[in-house]
Short mmCIF file of C-alpha atoms (C1' of nucleotides) in Angstrom, two decimals:
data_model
loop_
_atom_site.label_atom_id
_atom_site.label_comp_id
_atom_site.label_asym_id
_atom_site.label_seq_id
_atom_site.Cartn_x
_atom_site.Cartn_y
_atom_site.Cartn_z
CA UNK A 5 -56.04 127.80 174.50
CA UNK A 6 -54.16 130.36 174.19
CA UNK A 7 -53.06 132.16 170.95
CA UNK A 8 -50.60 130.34 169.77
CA UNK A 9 -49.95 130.19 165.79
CA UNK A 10 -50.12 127.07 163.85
CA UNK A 11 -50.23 127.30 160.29
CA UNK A 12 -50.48 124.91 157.75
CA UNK A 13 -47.69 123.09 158.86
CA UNK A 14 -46.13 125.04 162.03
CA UNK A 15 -45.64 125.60 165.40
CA UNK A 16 -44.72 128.63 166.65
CA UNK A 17 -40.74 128.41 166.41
CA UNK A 18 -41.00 127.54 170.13
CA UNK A 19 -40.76 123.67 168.94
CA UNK A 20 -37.54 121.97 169.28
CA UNK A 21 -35.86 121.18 165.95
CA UNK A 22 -37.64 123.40 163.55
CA UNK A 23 -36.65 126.86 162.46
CA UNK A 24 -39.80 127.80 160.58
CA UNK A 25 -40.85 131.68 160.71
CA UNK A 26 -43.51 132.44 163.27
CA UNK A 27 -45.19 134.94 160.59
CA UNK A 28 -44.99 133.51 157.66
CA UNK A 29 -46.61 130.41 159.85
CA UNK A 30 -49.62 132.66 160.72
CA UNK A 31 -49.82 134.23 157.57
CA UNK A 32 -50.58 131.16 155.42
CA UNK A 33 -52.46 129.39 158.45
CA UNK A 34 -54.54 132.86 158.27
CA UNK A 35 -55.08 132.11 154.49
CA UNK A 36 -56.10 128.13 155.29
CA UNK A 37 -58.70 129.36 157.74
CA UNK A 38 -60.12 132.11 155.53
CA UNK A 39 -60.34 130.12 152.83
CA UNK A 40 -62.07 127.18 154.87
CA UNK A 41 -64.84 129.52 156.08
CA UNK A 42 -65.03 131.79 152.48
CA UNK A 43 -66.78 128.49 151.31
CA UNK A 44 -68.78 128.16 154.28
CA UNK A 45 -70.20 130.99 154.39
CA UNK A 46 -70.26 131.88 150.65
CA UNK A 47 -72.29 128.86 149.78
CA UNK A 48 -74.58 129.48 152.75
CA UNK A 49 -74.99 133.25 151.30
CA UNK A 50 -76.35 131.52 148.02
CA UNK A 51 -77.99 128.64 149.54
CA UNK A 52 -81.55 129.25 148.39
CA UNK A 53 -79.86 129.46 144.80
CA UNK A 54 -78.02 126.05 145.55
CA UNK A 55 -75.08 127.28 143.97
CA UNK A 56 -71.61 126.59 145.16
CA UNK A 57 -68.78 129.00 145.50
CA UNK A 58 -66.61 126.97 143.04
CA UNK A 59 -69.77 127.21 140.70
CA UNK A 60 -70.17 130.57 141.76
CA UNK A 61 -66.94 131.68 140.31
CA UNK A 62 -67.42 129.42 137.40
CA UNK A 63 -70.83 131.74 136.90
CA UNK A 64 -68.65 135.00 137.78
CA UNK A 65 -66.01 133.85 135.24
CA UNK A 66 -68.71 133.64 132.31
CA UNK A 67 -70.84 136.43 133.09
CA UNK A 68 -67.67 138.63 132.32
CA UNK A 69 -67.98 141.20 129.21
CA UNK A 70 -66.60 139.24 126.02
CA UNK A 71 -67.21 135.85 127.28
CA UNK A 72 -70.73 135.47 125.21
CA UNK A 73 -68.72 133.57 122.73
CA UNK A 74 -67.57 131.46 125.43
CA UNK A 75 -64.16 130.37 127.09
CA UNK A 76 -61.70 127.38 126.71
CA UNK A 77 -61.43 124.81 129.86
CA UNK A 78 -58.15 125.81 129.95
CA UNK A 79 -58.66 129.17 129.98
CA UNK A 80 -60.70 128.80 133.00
CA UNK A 81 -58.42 126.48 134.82
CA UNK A 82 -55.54 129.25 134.46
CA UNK A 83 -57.95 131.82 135.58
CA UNK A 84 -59.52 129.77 138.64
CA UNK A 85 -56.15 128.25 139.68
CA UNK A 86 -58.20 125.03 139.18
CA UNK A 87 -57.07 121.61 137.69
CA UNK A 88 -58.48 120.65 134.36
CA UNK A 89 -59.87 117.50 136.18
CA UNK A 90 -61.76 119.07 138.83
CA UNK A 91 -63.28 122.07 136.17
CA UNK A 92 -64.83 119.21 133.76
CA UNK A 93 -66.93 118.04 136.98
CA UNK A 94 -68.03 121.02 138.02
CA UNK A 95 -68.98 122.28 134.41
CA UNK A 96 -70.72 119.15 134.12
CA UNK A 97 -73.24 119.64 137.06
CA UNK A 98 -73.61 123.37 135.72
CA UNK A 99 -74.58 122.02 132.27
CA UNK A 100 -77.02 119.23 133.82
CA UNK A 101 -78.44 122.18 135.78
CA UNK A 102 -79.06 124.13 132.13
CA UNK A 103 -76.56 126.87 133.37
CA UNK A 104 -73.95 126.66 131.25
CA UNK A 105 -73.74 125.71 127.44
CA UNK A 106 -70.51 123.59 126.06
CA UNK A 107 -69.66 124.15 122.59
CA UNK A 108 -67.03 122.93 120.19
CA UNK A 109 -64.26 125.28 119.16
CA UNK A 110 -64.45 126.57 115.83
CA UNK A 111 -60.87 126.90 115.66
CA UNK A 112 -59.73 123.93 117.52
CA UNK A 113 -61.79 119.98 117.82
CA UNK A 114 -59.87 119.23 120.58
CA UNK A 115 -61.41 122.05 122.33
CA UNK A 116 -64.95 123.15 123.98
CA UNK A 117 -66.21 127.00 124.37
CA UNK A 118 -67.62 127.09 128.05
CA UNK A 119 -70.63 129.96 127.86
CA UNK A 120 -73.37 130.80 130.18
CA UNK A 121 -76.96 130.12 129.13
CA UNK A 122 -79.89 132.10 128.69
CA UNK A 123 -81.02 130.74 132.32
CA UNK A 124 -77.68 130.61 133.75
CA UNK A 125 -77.86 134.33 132.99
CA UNK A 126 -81.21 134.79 134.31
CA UNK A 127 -79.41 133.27 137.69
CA UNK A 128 -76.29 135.46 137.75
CA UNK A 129 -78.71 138.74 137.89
CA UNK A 130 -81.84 137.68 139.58
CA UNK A 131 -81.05 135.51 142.62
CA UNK A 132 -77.08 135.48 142.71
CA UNK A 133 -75.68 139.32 142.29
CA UNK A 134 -77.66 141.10 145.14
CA UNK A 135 -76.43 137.94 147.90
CA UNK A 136 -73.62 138.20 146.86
CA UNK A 137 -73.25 141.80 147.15
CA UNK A 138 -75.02 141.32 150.92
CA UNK A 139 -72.10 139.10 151.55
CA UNK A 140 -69.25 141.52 150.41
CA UNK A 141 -70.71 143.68 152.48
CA UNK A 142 -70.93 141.86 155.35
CA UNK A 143 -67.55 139.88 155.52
CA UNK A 144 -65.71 143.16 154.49
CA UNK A 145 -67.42 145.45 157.20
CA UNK A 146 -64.75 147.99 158.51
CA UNK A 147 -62.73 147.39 155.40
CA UNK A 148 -61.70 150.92 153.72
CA UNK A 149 -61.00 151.24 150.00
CA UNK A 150 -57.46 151.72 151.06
CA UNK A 151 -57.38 148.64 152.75
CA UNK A 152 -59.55 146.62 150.12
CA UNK A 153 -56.43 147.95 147.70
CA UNK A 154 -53.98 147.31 150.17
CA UNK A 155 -55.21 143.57 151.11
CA UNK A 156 -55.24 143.00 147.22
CA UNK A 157 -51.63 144.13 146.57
CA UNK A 158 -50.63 141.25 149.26
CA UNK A 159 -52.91 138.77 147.69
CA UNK A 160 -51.54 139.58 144.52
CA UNK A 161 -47.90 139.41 145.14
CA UNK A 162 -48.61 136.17 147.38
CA UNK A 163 -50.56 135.00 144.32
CA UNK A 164 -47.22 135.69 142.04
CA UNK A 165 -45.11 133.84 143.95
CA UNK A 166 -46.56 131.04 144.20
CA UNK A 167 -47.47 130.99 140.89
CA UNK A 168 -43.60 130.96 139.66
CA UNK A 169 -43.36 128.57 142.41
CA UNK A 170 -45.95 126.11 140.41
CA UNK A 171 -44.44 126.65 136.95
CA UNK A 172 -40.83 125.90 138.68
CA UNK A 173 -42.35 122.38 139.40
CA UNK A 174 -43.86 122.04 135.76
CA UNK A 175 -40.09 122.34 134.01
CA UNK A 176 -38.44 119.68 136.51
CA UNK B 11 -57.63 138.36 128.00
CA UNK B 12 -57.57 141.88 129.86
CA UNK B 13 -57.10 141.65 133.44
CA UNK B 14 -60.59 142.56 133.83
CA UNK B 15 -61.26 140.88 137.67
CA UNK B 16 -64.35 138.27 139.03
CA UNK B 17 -64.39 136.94 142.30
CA UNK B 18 -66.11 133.94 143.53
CA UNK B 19 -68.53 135.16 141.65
CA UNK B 20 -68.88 138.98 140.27
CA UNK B 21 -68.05 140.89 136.91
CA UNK B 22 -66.53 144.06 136.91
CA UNK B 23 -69.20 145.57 138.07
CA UNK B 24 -69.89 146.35 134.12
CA UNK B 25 -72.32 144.06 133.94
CA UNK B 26 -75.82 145.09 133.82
CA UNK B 27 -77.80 144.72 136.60
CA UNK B 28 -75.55 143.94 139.32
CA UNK B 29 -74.73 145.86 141.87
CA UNK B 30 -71.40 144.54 143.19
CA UNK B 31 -68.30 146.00 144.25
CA UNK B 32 -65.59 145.80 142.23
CA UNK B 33 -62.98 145.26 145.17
CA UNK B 34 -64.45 143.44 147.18
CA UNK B 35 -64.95 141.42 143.92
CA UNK B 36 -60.85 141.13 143.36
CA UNK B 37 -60.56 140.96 146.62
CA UNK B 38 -62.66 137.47 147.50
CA UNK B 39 -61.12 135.75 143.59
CA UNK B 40 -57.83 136.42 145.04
CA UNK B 41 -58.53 134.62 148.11
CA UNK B 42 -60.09 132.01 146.08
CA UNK B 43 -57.09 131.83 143.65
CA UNK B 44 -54.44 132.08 146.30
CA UNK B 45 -56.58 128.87 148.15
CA UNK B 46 -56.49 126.82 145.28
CA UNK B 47 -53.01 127.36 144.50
CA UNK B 48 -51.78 127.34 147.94
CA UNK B 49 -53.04 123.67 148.33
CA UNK B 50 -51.31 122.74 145.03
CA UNK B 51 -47.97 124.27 145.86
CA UNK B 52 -48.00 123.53 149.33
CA UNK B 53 -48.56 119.99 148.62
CA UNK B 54 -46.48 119.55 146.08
CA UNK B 55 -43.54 121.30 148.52
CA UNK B 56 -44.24 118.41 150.56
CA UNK B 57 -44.76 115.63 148.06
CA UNK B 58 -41.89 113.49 149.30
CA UNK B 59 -43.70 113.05 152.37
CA UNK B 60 -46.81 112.43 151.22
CA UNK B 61 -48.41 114.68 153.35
CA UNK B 62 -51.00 116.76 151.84
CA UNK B 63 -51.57 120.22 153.14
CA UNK B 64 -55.20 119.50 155.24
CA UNK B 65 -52.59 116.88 156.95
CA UNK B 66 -49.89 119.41 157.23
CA UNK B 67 -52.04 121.64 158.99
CA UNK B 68 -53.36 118.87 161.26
CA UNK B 69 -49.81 117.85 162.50
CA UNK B 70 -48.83 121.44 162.46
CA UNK B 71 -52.04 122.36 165.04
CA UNK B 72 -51.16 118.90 167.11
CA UNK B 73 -46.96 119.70 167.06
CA UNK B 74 -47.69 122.63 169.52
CA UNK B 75 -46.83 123.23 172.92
CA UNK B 76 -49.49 122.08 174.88
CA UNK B 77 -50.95 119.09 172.97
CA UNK B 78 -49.50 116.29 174.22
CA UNK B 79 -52.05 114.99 176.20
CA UNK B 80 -54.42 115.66 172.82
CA UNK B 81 -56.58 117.78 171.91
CA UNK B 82 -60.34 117.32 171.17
CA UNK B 83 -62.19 116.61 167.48
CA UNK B 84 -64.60 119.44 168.58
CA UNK B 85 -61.58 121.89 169.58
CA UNK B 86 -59.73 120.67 166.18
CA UNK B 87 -62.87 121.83 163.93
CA UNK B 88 -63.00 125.15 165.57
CA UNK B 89 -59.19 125.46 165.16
CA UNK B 90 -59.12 124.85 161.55
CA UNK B 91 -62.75 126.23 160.93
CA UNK B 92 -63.25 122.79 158.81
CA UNK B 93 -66.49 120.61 159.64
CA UNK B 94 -66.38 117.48 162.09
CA UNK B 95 -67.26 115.04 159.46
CA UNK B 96 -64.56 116.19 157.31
CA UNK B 97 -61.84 115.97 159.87
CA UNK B 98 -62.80 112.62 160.96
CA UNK B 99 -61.98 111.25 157.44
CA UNK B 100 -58.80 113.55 157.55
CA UNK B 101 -57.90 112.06 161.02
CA UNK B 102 -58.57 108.31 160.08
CA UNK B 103 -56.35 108.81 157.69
CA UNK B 104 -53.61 109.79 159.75
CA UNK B 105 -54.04 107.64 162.17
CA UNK B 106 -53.86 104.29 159.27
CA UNK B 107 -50.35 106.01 158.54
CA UNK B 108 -49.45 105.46 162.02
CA UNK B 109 -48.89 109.57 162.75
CA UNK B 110 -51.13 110.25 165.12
CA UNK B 111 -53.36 108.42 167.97
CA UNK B 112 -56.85 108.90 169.02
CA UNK B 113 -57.56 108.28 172.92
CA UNK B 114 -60.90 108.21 174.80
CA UNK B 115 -61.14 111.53 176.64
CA UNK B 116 -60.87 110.97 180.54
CA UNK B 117 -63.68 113.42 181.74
CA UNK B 118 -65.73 113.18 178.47
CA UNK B 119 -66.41 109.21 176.97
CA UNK B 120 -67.74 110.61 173.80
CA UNK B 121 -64.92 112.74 173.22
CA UNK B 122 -62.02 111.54 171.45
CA UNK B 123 -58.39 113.22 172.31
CA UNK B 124 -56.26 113.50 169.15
CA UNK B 125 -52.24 113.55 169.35
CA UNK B 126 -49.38 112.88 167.39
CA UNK B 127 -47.44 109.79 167.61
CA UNK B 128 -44.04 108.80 167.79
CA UNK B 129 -43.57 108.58 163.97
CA UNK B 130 -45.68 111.58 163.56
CA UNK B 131 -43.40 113.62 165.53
CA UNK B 132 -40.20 112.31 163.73
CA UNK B 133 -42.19 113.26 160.37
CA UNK B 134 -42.93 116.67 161.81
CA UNK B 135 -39.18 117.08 162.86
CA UNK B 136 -36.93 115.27 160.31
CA UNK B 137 -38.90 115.12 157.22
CA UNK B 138 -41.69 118.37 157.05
CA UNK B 139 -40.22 121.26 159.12
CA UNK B 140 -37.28 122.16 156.45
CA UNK B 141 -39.40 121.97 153.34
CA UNK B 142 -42.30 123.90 155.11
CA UNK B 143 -39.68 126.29 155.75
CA UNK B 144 -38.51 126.57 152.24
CA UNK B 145 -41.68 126.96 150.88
CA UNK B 146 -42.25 129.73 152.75
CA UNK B 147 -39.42 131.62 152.02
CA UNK B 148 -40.19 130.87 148.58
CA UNK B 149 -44.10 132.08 148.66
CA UNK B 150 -42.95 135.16 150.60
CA UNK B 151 -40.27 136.00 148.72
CA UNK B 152 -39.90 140.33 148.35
CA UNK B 153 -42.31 140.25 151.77
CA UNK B 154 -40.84 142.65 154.59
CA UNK B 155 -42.15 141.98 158.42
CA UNK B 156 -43.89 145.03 158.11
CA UNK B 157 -45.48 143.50 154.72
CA UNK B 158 -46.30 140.26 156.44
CA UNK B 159 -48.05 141.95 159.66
CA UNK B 160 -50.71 143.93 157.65
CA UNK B 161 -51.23 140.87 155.41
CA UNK B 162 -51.63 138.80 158.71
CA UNK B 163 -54.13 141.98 159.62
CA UNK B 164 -56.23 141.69 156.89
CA UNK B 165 -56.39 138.05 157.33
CA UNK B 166 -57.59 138.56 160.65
CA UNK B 167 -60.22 140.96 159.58
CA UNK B 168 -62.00 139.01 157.06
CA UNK B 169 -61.91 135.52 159.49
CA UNK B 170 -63.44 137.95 162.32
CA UNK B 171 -66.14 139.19 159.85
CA UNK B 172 -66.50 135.82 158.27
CA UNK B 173 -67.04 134.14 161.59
CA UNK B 174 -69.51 136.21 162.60
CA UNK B 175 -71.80 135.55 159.95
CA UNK B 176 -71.00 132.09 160.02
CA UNK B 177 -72.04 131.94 164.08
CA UNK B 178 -74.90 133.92 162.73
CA UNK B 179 -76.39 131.68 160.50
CA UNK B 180 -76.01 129.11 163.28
CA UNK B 181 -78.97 131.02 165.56
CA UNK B 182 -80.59 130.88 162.67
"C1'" DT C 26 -43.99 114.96 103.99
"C1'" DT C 27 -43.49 112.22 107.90
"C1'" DT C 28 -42.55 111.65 112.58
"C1'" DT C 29 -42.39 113.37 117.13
"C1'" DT C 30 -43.98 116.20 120.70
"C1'" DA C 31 -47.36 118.70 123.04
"C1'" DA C 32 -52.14 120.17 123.95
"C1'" DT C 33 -57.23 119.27 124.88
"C1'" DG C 34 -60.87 117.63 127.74
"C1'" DT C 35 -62.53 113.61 129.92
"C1'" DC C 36 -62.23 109.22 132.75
"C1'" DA C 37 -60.52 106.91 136.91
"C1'" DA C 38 -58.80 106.67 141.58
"C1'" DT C 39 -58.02 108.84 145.87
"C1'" DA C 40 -58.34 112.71 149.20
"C1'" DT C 41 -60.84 116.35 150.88
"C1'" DC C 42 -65.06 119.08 151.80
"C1'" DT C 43 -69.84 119.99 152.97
"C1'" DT C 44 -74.63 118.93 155.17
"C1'" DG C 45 -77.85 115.63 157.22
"C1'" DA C 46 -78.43 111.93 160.26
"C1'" DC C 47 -77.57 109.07 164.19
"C1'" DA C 48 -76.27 106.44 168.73
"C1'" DT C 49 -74.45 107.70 172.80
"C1'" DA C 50 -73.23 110.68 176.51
"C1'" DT C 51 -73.57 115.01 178.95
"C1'" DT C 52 -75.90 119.04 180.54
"C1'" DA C 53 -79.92 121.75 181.49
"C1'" DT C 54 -84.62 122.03 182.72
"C1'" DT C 55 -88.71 120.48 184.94
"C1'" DA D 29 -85.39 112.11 189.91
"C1'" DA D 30 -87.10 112.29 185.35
"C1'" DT D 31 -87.35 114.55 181.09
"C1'" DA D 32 -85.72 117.52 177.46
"C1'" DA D 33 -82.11 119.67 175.07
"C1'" DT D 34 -77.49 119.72 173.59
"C1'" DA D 35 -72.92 117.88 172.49
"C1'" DT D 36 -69.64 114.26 170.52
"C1'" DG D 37 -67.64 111.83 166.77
"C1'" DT D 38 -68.76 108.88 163.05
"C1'" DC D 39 -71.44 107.26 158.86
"C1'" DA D 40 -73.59 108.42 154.43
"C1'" DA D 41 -74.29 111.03 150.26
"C1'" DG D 42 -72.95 114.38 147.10
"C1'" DA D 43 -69.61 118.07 145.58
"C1'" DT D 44 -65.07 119.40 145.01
"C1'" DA D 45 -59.99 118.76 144.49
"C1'" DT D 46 -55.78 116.45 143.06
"C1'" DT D 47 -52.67 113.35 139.89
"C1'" DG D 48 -52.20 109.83 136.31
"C1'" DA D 49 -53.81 108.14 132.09
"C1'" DC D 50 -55.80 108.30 127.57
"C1'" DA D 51 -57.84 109.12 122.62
"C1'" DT D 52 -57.79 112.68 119.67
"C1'" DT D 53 -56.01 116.74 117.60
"C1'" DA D 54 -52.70 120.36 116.64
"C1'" DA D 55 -48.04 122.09 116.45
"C1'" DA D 56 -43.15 121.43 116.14
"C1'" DA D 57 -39.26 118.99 114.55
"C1'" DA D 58 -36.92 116.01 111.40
#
DNA sequence: TTTTTAATGTCAATATCTTGACATATTATT
DNA sequence: AATAATATGTCAAGATATTGACATTAAAAA
């Protein structure tokens, strides 16, 4: 097989009857694969911990200076890109696992304050943070701080775009 | 909120008693972010289809040059870097809408050869190429070749450093 | 003040995602 | 040739992911 581009939706131009860019192709079938084997291999980095990425960056999210209070669910699903849906079953499991503590707003009924727990805590610095420092480490090997910076600035620029692209679709 | 950064997982790097770098940090939560919301937008770009984006990229991989005669379940996984069992629901799927077919390999009877059908290459053609297009002029909009090379770069990067730890973990 | 509109988090249904397991077939070893 | 190890794709179970819907609450408009 040779190296020929799909992405998440394209051939290489070479097919008859499409005019889709080869690199913009690659680029986002780049960002399907890497994203496929981020929670491969991110889970497997925490797997004595049993924690999943999308609970690890719940975790992440929480452990945060100023977040003792606790965060909104909607807060979190505008910071995790996340539906609403999909965040009250993962919060769930974290609160049946005693990780996380759900509390109701004190300014608003409607709402529940998302905080870590004393043992979800305990998790985040004893058995999470040093695996997943190993695994930074190890998936960015040969990565400068230039290029960290540089891979970031894409990331965050693809990130922008599609973002405007989402709230375009919430107005129609 | 400030735009103080987690990942999958990490503070700032602020937080006591973790060790964890603060780019690599940014770094993996906007791959994580850019994931999630590349599923919802690129779905949603193709909504009149009904074609969600693990099918997209499916079609996409089997619209090639090359993969008319099919192409294996095993070869699929390692294309997409998505798990067997996962693609087999993904494929049955497909193949109940009538877009692709699944043919007993010739020199292998427990191997299964996956191509598109008839319909699934008029859906490729007529109805997905164009939008696919437009979305990604729309997600790379203010992107330069040069721009979308070293993003494809980086891309490349992490999946070779990711993959390696995953094969890793396989010896294991 | 009352009515209308929008926001909040959860439930439900469907699709996707993983790992573990398995029957069958193929390959490697004895 | 026989046995052992590995590969193939699917089934099962549990986690994650979406959209649509909903009861309740808060904010905006009349």
């Amino acid at each position: 097989m040779s190296e020929q581009e799909i992405s998440i939706g394209a051939s290489t131009g070479a097919d008859t009857g499409t005019n889709i860019d080869d690199l913009a192709n690659r680029l986002f079938f780049r960002l399907y694969q890497c994203a496929n084997i981020m929670h491969k291999t991110g889970t497997r980095a925490l797997e004595e911990t049993r924690i999943t990425t999308q609970q690890w960056a719940i975790i992440g999210a929480l452990a945060r200076d100023g977040m003792e209070e606790g965060i909104s669910v909607g807060d979190l699903t505008r910071f995790l890109l996340v539906s609403r849906q999909n965040l009250t079953g993962v919060l769930s499991r974290l609160e049946a696992q005693g990780l996380i503590e759900r509390v109701v707003s004190p300014v608003d009924s409607r709402s529940r304050l998302i905080r870590l727990s004393a043992k979800g805590r305990d998790v985040w610095r004893r058995d999470m943070s040093a695996k997943i420092a190993a695994f930074y480490d190890a998936a960015l090997e040969g990565f400068s701080t230039t290029d960290k910076i540089h891979a970031i600035h894409y990331f965050d620029k693809l990130l922008t775009n599609m973002k405007r692209l989402d709230q375009g679709s919430e107005e129609s």
